[in-house]
Amino acid sequence: CAMTSLFRQLLGDALDRVPAPVRALHETPLPHRFEGEAQMRAASNWLARLAARITGLPRHEGHVAMAITIEHEGDGERWTRHFPPSPFVSRLWPRDGLLCERLGTSDIRFRLHADGDGIVWEPVALRVLGFLPMPAFLLCGVKARDGVDALGRYTFNVEARFPLIGSVAAYEGWLHVE
């Protein structure tokens, strides 16, 4: 039996408005692996590096070949981003119309917005250790979007910057999506 994709569950018919490569990445039957390239920026200071280590965010700097494997896990998906030197793994699942993502000991909840350019992941809540809510203003520097570039490739752009800590991680790039 075919399962409704996680992003179709959360976006419904709005997913039909996004460019074909974005829709394809989020609706390709799982498990699936996509390959591409990324430009990565590492944490900006020792406190940001500690935060990156705790959350499992990538700590590499520079231009890299990378891949992502997306698999079913429970009521959601497991995303393994194969960045050198080690993979960055997160779990995504739906809750109350929001996309939840577990990064190490932290959970971020996103409200998804689909348009003709792609999907904006708007961060709306952050919990650490699974239960401790953090003030929403901490998320003002967290940005995530997927879309397409001038060559028609699926693109991603992610930045995690926090007050007092600075930039914890940032990466952008593209993937081959059929």
mmCIF file of C-alpha atoms in Angstrom:
data_model
loop_
_atom_site.group_PDB
_atom_site.id
_atom_site.type_symbol
_atom_site.label_atom_id
_atom_site.label_comp_id
_atom_site.label_asym_id
_atom_site.label_seq_id
_atom_site.Cartn_x
_atom_site.Cartn_y
_atom_site.Cartn_z
ATOM 1 C CA CYS A 1 0.000 0.000 0.000
ATOM 2 C CA ALA A 2 1.318 3.438 -0.878
ATOM 3 C CA MET A 3 1.934 5.826 1.983
ATOM 4 C CA THR A 4 1.213 9.534 1.761
ATOM 5 C CA SER A 5 4.513 11.379 1.974
ATOM 6 C CA LEU A 6 5.304 13.404 5.072
ATOM 7 C CA PHE A 7 5.338 16.677 3.135
ATOM 8 C CA ARG A 8 2.060 15.819 1.354
ATOM 9 C CA GLN A 9 0.496 15.173 4.782
ATOM 10 C CA LEU A 10 1.612 18.589 6.014
ATOM 11 C CA LEU A 11 1.144 20.689 2.867
ATOM 12 C CA GLY A 12 -1.739 18.907 1.137
ATOM 13 C CA ASP A 13 -2.545 20.392 -2.276
ATOM 14 C CA ALA A 14 -0.115 23.287 -1.651
ATOM 15 C CA LEU A 15 2.691 20.828 -2.468
ATOM 16 C CA ASP A 16 1.423 20.893 -6.077
ATOM 17 C CA ARG A 17 2.482 24.580 -6.320
ATOM 18 C CA VAL A 18 6.199 23.939 -5.758
ATOM 19 C CA PRO A 19 8.651 23.316 -8.623
ATOM 20 C CA ALA A 20 8.772 19.713 -9.864
ATOM 21 C CA PRO A 21 12.246 18.865 -8.409
ATOM 22 C CA VAL A 22 11.118 19.962 -4.915
ATOM 23 C CA ARG A 23 7.902 17.963 -5.168
ATOM 24 C CA ALA A 24 9.835 14.956 -6.499
ATOM 25 C CA LEU A 25 12.319 14.956 -3.605
ATOM 26 C CA HIS A 26 9.483 15.010 -1.090
ATOM 27 C CA GLU A 27 7.311 12.423 -2.865
ATOM 28 C CA THR A 28 9.797 9.903 -4.290
ATOM 29 C CA PRO A 29 9.044 6.452 -2.805
ATOM 30 C CA LEU A 30 11.334 5.694 0.119
ATOM 31 C CA PRO A 31 14.012 4.715 0.809
ATOM 32 C CA HIS A 32 15.836 6.899 -1.677
ATOM 33 C CA ARG A 33 19.270 8.514 -2.027
ATOM 34 C CA PHE A 34 20.040 11.807 -3.785
ATOM 35 C CA GLU A 35 23.535 13.089 -4.599
ATOM 36 C CA GLY A 36 24.866 16.580 -5.191
ATOM 37 C CA GLU A 37 27.177 19.241 -3.815
ATOM 38 C CA ALA A 38 27.163 21.614 -0.867
ATOM 39 C CA GLN A 39 28.985 24.690 0.330
ATOM 40 C CA MET A 40 29.363 24.544 4.096
ATOM 41 C CA ARG A 41 30.273 27.117 6.729
ATOM 42 C CA ALA A 42 31.413 25.861 10.120
ATOM 43 C CA ALA A 43 30.554 27.257 13.550
ATOM 44 C CA SER A 44 31.908 30.734 14.204
ATOM 45 C CA ASN A 45 33.395 30.239 17.708
ATOM 46 C CA TRP A 46 33.968 27.661 20.469
ATOM 47 C CA LEU A 47 30.450 28.008 21.933
ATOM 48 C CA ALA A 48 28.872 27.601 18.502
ATOM 49 C CA ARG A 49 31.112 24.555 17.846
ATOM 50 C CA LEU A 50 29.879 23.019 21.111
ATOM 51 C CA ALA A 51 26.254 23.668 20.081
ATOM 52 C CA ALA A 52 26.957 22.068 16.662
ATOM 53 C CA ARG A 53 28.432 18.990 18.354
ATOM 54 C CA ILE A 54 25.454 18.634 20.753
ATOM 55 C CA THR A 55 22.873 18.957 17.962
ATOM 56 C CA GLY A 56 24.812 16.855 15.465
ATOM 57 C CA LEU A 57 24.987 19.681 12.930
ATOM 58 C CA PRO A 58 27.790 19.467 10.347
ATOM 59 C CA ARG A 59 31.084 21.000 11.428
ATOM 60 C CA HIS A 60 32.946 20.965 8.084
ATOM 61 C CA GLU A 61 33.921 24.042 6.106
ATOM 62 C CA GLY A 62 34.136 24.339 2.319
ATOM 63 C CA HIS A 63 32.781 22.890 -0.912
ATOM 64 C CA VAL A 64 31.967 19.157 -0.729
ATOM 65 C CA ALA A 65 30.309 16.351 -2.636
ATOM 66 C CA MET A 66 27.392 15.122 -0.540
ATOM 67 C CA ALA A 67 24.370 12.861 -0.595
ATOM 68 C CA ILE A 68 21.171 12.472 1.387
ATOM 69 C CA THR A 69 19.363 9.248 2.186
ATOM 70 C CA ILE A 70 15.690 9.532 3.170
ATOM 71 C CA GLU A 71 14.005 6.528 4.796
ATOM 72 C CA HIS A 72 10.725 5.792 6.573
ATOM 73 C CA GLU A 73 11.037 5.776 10.347
ATOM 74 C CA GLY A 74 7.974 5.355 12.541
ATOM 75 C CA ASP A 75 5.392 7.987 11.586
ATOM 76 C CA GLY A 76 8.002 10.093 9.827
ATOM 77 C CA GLU A 77 11.316 10.045 8.026
ATOM 78 C CA ARG A 78 14.992 9.686 8.835
ATOM 79 C CA TRP A 79 17.249 12.002 6.829
ATOM 80 C CA THR A 80 20.934 11.108 6.691
ATOM 81 C CA ARG A 81 22.926 13.890 5.098
ATOM 82 C CA HIS A 82 26.273 12.430 4.076
ATOM 83 C CA PHE A 83 28.560 15.419 4.673
ATOM 84 C CA PRO A 84 32.260 14.775 5.265
ATOM 85 C CA PRO A 85 33.750 13.792 7.594
ATOM 86 C CA SER A 86 30.638 12.238 9.202
ATOM 87 C CA PRO A 87 26.917 12.081 8.446
ATOM 88 C CA PHE A 88 24.379 14.501 9.890
ATOM 89 C CA VAL A 89 21.222 12.579 10.854
ATOM 90 C CA SER A 90 17.835 13.967 11.823
ATOM 91 C CA ARG A 91 14.367 12.537 12.277
ATOM 92 C CA LEU A 92 11.306 14.340 10.899
ATOM 93 C CA TRP A 93 7.663 13.700 11.815
ATOM 94 C CA PRO A 94 4.302 15.524 11.744
ATOM 95 C CA ARG A 95 2.641 16.933 14.859
ATOM 96 C CA ASP A 96 -0.337 19.285 15.033
ATOM 97 C CA GLY A 97 0.174 20.454 11.445
ATOM 98 C CA LEU A 98 3.852 21.237 12.026
ATOM 99 C CA LEU A 99 7.017 19.488 10.868
ATOM 100 C CA CYS A 100 9.130 18.384 13.837
ATOM 101 C CA GLU A 101 12.830 17.722 13.403
ATOM 102 C CA ARG A 102 15.039 16.107 16.040
ATOM 103 C CA LEU A 103 18.673 17.203 15.898
ATOM 104 C CA GLY A 104 20.698 15.471 18.588
ATOM 105 C CA THR A 105 19.070 16.489 21.879
ATOM 106 C CA SER A 106 16.997 19.304 20.326
ATOM 107 C CA ASP A 107 13.623 19.355 18.588
ATOM 108 C CA ILE A 108 12.642 22.177 16.242
ATOM 109 C CA ARG A 109 9.089 22.605 14.969
ATOM 110 C CA PHE A 110 8.566 24.218 11.585
ATOM 111 C CA ARG A 111 5.507 25.638 9.854
ATOM 112 C CA LEU A 112 5.907 24.838 6.152
ATOM 113 C CA HIS A 113 5.025 27.395 3.450
ATOM 114 C CA ALA A 114 4.834 26.212 -0.168
ATOM 115 C CA ASP A 115 4.911 28.551 -3.148
ATOM 116 C CA GLY A 116 6.041 28.650 -6.763
ATOM 117 C CA ASP A 117 9.682 28.946 -5.657
ATOM 118 C CA GLY A 118 9.756 26.017 -3.200
ATOM 119 C CA ILE A 119 9.195 25.453 0.503
ATOM 120 C CA VAL A 120 10.108 27.743 3.377
ATOM 121 C CA TRP A 121 10.590 25.989 6.716
ATOM 122 C CA GLU A 122 9.564 28.628 9.295
ATOM 123 C CA PRO A 123 10.869 27.691 12.774
ATOM 124 C CA VAL A 124 8.184 28.228 15.424
ATOM 125 C CA ALA A 125 9.339 26.280 18.504
ATOM 126 C CA LEU A 126 12.498 24.815 20.001
ATOM 127 C CA ARG A 127 12.838 22.248 22.782
ATOM 128 C CA VAL A 128 16.035 20.876 24.234
ATOM 129 C CA LEU A 129 16.313 17.468 25.885
ATOM 130 C CA GLY A 130 12.887 16.697 24.382
ATOM 131 C CA PHE A 131 10.895 18.632 26.983
ATOM 132 C CA LEU A 132 12.485 21.986 27.859
ATOM 133 C CA PRO A 133 10.918 24.791 25.770
ATOM 134 C CA MET A 134 13.240 27.606 24.738
ATOM 135 C CA PRO A 135 12.205 31.221 24.038
ATOM 136 C CA ALA A 136 10.974 31.715 20.474
ATOM 137 C CA PHE A 137 13.314 34.686 19.872
ATOM 138 C CA LEU A 138 16.201 32.192 19.777
ATOM 139 C CA LEU A 139 14.898 30.981 16.400
ATOM 140 C CA CYS A 140 15.109 34.348 14.613
ATOM 141 C CA GLY A 141 18.390 33.297 12.953
ATOM 142 C CA VAL A 142 17.263 29.819 11.911
ATOM 143 C CA LYS A 143 16.445 29.703 8.204
ATOM 144 C CA ALA A 144 15.664 26.788 5.912
ATOM 145 C CA ARG A 145 14.354 26.730 2.336
ATOM 146 C CA ASP A 146 14.327 24.371 -0.578
ATOM 147 C CA GLY A 147 13.769 25.375 -4.178
ATOM 148 C CA VAL A 148 15.389 25.171 -7.612
ATOM 149 C CA ASP A 149 18.294 26.951 -9.251
ATOM 150 C CA ALA A 150 18.656 28.374 -12.771
ATOM 151 C CA LEU A 151 19.655 24.898 -14.018
ATOM 152 C CA GLY A 152 16.443 23.357 -12.657
ATOM 153 C CA ARG A 153 18.184 21.454 -9.854
ATOM 154 C CA TYR A 154 16.703 20.926 -6.392
ATOM 155 C CA THR A 155 18.405 23.350 -3.993
ATOM 156 C CA PHE A 156 18.623 23.701 -0.217
ATOM 157 C CA ASN A 157 19.732 26.592 1.957
ATOM 158 C CA VAL A 158 20.005 26.160 5.742
ATOM 159 C CA GLU A 159 21.420 28.446 8.417
ATOM 160 C CA ALA A 160 21.392 28.079 12.206
ATOM 161 C CA ARG A 161 22.458 31.311 13.933
ATOM 162 C CA PHE A 162 21.575 31.979 17.564
ATOM 163 C CA PRO A 163 21.750 35.111 19.742
ATOM 164 C CA LEU A 164 24.901 35.270 21.881
ATOM 165 C CA ILE A 165 26.246 32.079 20.246
ATOM 166 C CA GLY A 166 26.528 33.138 16.610
ATOM 167 C CA SER A 167 26.503 30.886 13.571
ATOM 168 C CA VAL A 168 26.343 27.206 14.546
ATOM 169 C CA ALA A 169 26.164 25.841 10.988
ATOM 170 C CA ALA A 170 25.167 26.838 7.482
ATOM 171 C CA TYR A 171 25.026 24.874 4.273
ATOM 172 C CA GLU A 172 23.587 25.324 0.816
ATOM 173 C CA GLY A 173 23.758 23.369 -2.372
ATOM 174 C CA TRP A 174 21.933 21.217 -4.863
ATOM 175 C CA LEU A 175 20.909 17.599 -5.425
ATOM 176 C CA HIS A 176 20.190 15.504 -8.521
ATOM 177 C CA VAL A 177 16.474 14.751 -8.276
ATOM 178 C CA GLU A 178 14.788 12.882 -11.123
#
